Short mmCIF file of C-alpha atoms in Angstrom, two decimals:
data_model
loop_
_atom_site.label_atom_id
_atom_site.label_comp_id
_atom_site.label_asym_id
_atom_site.label_seq_id
_atom_site.Cartn_x
_atom_site.Cartn_y
_atom_site.Cartn_z
CA MET A 1 -55.94 -197.26 -41.80
CA THR A 2 -53.04 -199.58 -41.21
CA VAL A 3 -49.55 -198.75 -40.05
CA GLN A 4 -46.25 -200.57 -39.90
CA VAL A 5 -43.44 -200.49 -37.35
CA GLY A 6 -40.91 -197.88 -38.43
CA GLU A 7 -43.44 -195.85 -40.40
CA LYS A 8 -43.25 -192.06 -40.02
CA ILE A 9 -46.42 -189.96 -40.05
CA THR A 10 -46.06 -186.19 -40.34
CA PHE A 11 -48.50 -183.41 -39.48
CA GLU A 12 -47.81 -179.68 -39.69
CA ARG A 13 -49.67 -176.70 -38.29
CA THR A 14 -49.16 -172.96 -37.96
CA PHE A 15 -50.44 -171.65 -34.62
CA THR A 16 -52.34 -168.36 -34.71
CA MET A 17 -53.12 -165.76 -32.07
CA GLU A 18 -56.74 -166.92 -32.35
CA ASP A 19 -55.68 -170.49 -31.52
CA VAL A 20 -53.99 -169.25 -28.33
CA GLU A 21 -56.99 -167.10 -27.40
CA LEU A 22 -59.45 -169.99 -27.88
CA PHE A 23 -57.26 -172.45 -25.98
CA THR A 24 -56.89 -169.90 -23.17
CA LYS A 25 -60.69 -169.74 -22.87
CA VAL A 26 -61.12 -173.52 -22.93
CA SER A 27 -58.18 -174.47 -20.70
CA LYS A 28 -58.26 -171.46 -18.36
CA ASP A 29 -54.45 -171.36 -18.74
CA GLU A 30 -54.22 -167.59 -18.47
CA GLY A 31 -50.52 -167.11 -17.80
CA VAL A 32 -49.42 -163.58 -18.64
CA HIS A 33 -47.25 -164.90 -21.50
CA HIS A 34 -50.38 -166.38 -23.14
CA ILE A 35 -52.48 -163.21 -22.97
CA THR A 36 -49.89 -160.47 -23.39
CA PRO A 37 -47.94 -160.23 -26.67
CA ASP A 38 -44.14 -159.98 -26.60
CA GLU A 39 -42.20 -157.12 -28.21
CA GLN A 40 -42.73 -158.80 -31.61
CA GLY A 41 -46.51 -159.06 -31.09
CA ARG A 42 -46.47 -162.82 -30.51
CA PHE A 43 -48.15 -164.88 -27.81
CA VAL A 44 -46.54 -167.97 -26.25
CA VAL A 45 -48.55 -171.02 -27.31
CA GLN A 46 -49.63 -173.19 -24.36
CA GLY A 47 -47.59 -176.37 -24.09
CA LEU A 48 -50.69 -178.54 -24.16
CA LEU A 49 -51.91 -176.75 -27.29
CA THR A 50 -48.59 -177.63 -28.92
CA ALA A 51 -49.10 -181.20 -27.68
CA THR A 52 -52.25 -181.47 -29.80
CA LEU A 53 -50.00 -182.17 -32.80
CA PRO A 54 -49.10 -185.76 -31.87
CA THR A 55 -52.56 -186.35 -30.40
CA LYS A 56 -54.06 -185.33 -33.77
CA VAL A 57 -52.08 -188.14 -35.39
CA GLY A 58 -53.34 -190.54 -32.71
CA GLY A 59 -56.88 -189.37 -33.43
CA ASP A 60 -56.41 -190.06 -37.15
CA PHE A 61 -55.79 -193.72 -36.25
CA ASN A 62 -58.53 -193.87 -33.61
CA VAL A 63 -56.03 -194.47 -30.79
CA LEU A 64 -57.41 -194.67 -27.27
CA ALA A 65 -54.36 -193.39 -25.40
CA ARG A 66 -53.02 -195.12 -22.31
CA THR A 67 -49.81 -193.16 -21.83
CA MET A 68 -48.54 -189.82 -23.09
CA ASN A 69 -45.11 -188.41 -22.32
CA PHE A 70 -44.15 -184.87 -23.28
CA GLU A 71 -40.84 -183.05 -22.94
CA PHE A 72 -41.22 -179.35 -23.74
CA LEU A 73 -37.86 -178.11 -25.03
CA ARG A 74 -38.45 -174.49 -26.09
CA PRO A 75 -41.34 -172.08 -26.45
CA VAL A 76 -43.67 -171.99 -29.43
CA PHE A 77 -45.06 -168.62 -30.48
CA SER A 78 -48.13 -167.59 -32.43
CA GLY A 79 -47.10 -167.54 -36.08
CA ASP A 80 -44.75 -170.52 -35.68
CA THR A 81 -45.21 -173.48 -38.00
CA ILE A 82 -44.58 -176.74 -36.18
CA ARG A 83 -43.99 -180.09 -37.89
CA CYS A 84 -44.65 -183.23 -35.88
CA ASP A 85 -43.05 -186.50 -36.95
CA VAL A 86 -44.57 -189.56 -35.29
CA ILE A 87 -42.67 -192.86 -35.57
CA ILE A 88 -44.54 -196.14 -35.05
CA GLU A 89 -42.42 -198.15 -32.60
CA GLN A 90 -44.85 -201.02 -31.92
CA PHE A 91 -48.00 -202.22 -33.65
CA GLU A 92 -49.27 -205.65 -32.64
CA LEU A 93 -52.09 -207.53 -30.98
CA ASP A 94 -52.10 -207.30 -27.17
CA GLU A 95 -53.14 -209.97 -24.66
CA LYS A 96 -56.83 -209.10 -25.19
CA ASN A 97 -56.51 -209.39 -28.99
CA ARG A 98 -56.63 -205.61 -29.49
CA LYS A 99 -54.26 -203.67 -31.72
CA ALA A 100 -51.66 -202.06 -29.45
CA ILE A 101 -49.62 -199.12 -30.69
CA SER A 102 -46.58 -197.33 -29.28
CA THR A 103 -44.97 -194.28 -30.82
CA THR A 104 -42.30 -191.67 -30.37
CA PHE A 105 -42.55 -188.16 -31.76
CA SER A 106 -40.54 -185.02 -32.37
CA CYS A 107 -41.93 -181.57 -33.11
CA THR A 108 -39.77 -178.93 -34.78
CA ASN A 109 -40.39 -175.30 -35.65
CA GLN A 110 -39.84 -173.52 -38.96
CA LEU A 111 -36.19 -172.95 -37.94
CA ASN A 112 -35.77 -176.74 -37.59
CA LYS A 113 -35.38 -176.39 -33.80
CA GLU A 114 -36.95 -179.18 -31.73
CA VAL A 115 -39.66 -177.74 -29.48
CA LEU A 116 -41.34 -180.88 -28.15
CA LYS A 117 -40.59 -184.59 -28.03
CA GLY A 118 -42.12 -187.59 -26.38
CA SER A 119 -44.19 -190.70 -26.87
CA PHE A 120 -47.69 -192.07 -26.65
CA SER A 121 -49.17 -195.54 -26.57
CA GLY A 122 -52.59 -197.10 -26.49
CA ILE A 123 -54.96 -199.32 -28.39
CA ILE A 124 -56.67 -198.78 -31.72
CA LEU A 125 -60.43 -198.94 -31.40
#
């Protein structure tokens, strides 16, 4: 796969109660809001589970991450569909002749409200 500076890559996912339950088991993040449904029967999705959206895009391009910055803006609930738009900010050879990549991203819910934003950078293996 090749990318160009300015290119936008989009990934979308709907988080389920099962996703939250599995991530709770793996991460041991057992905050009450992750294991007890709200009055609408929803669980709060762990922030780091939400953060798997931009890391999935990095994985698609075989990025070995060096930095990751996340700003969690509002909660995500089971049943929410989140779209992640990743923008390629830099793609060039570094000093060791490896392909360096830097990105920014924004994740929005089905109501078009931004829930997460940030950046990641690394090298492509």
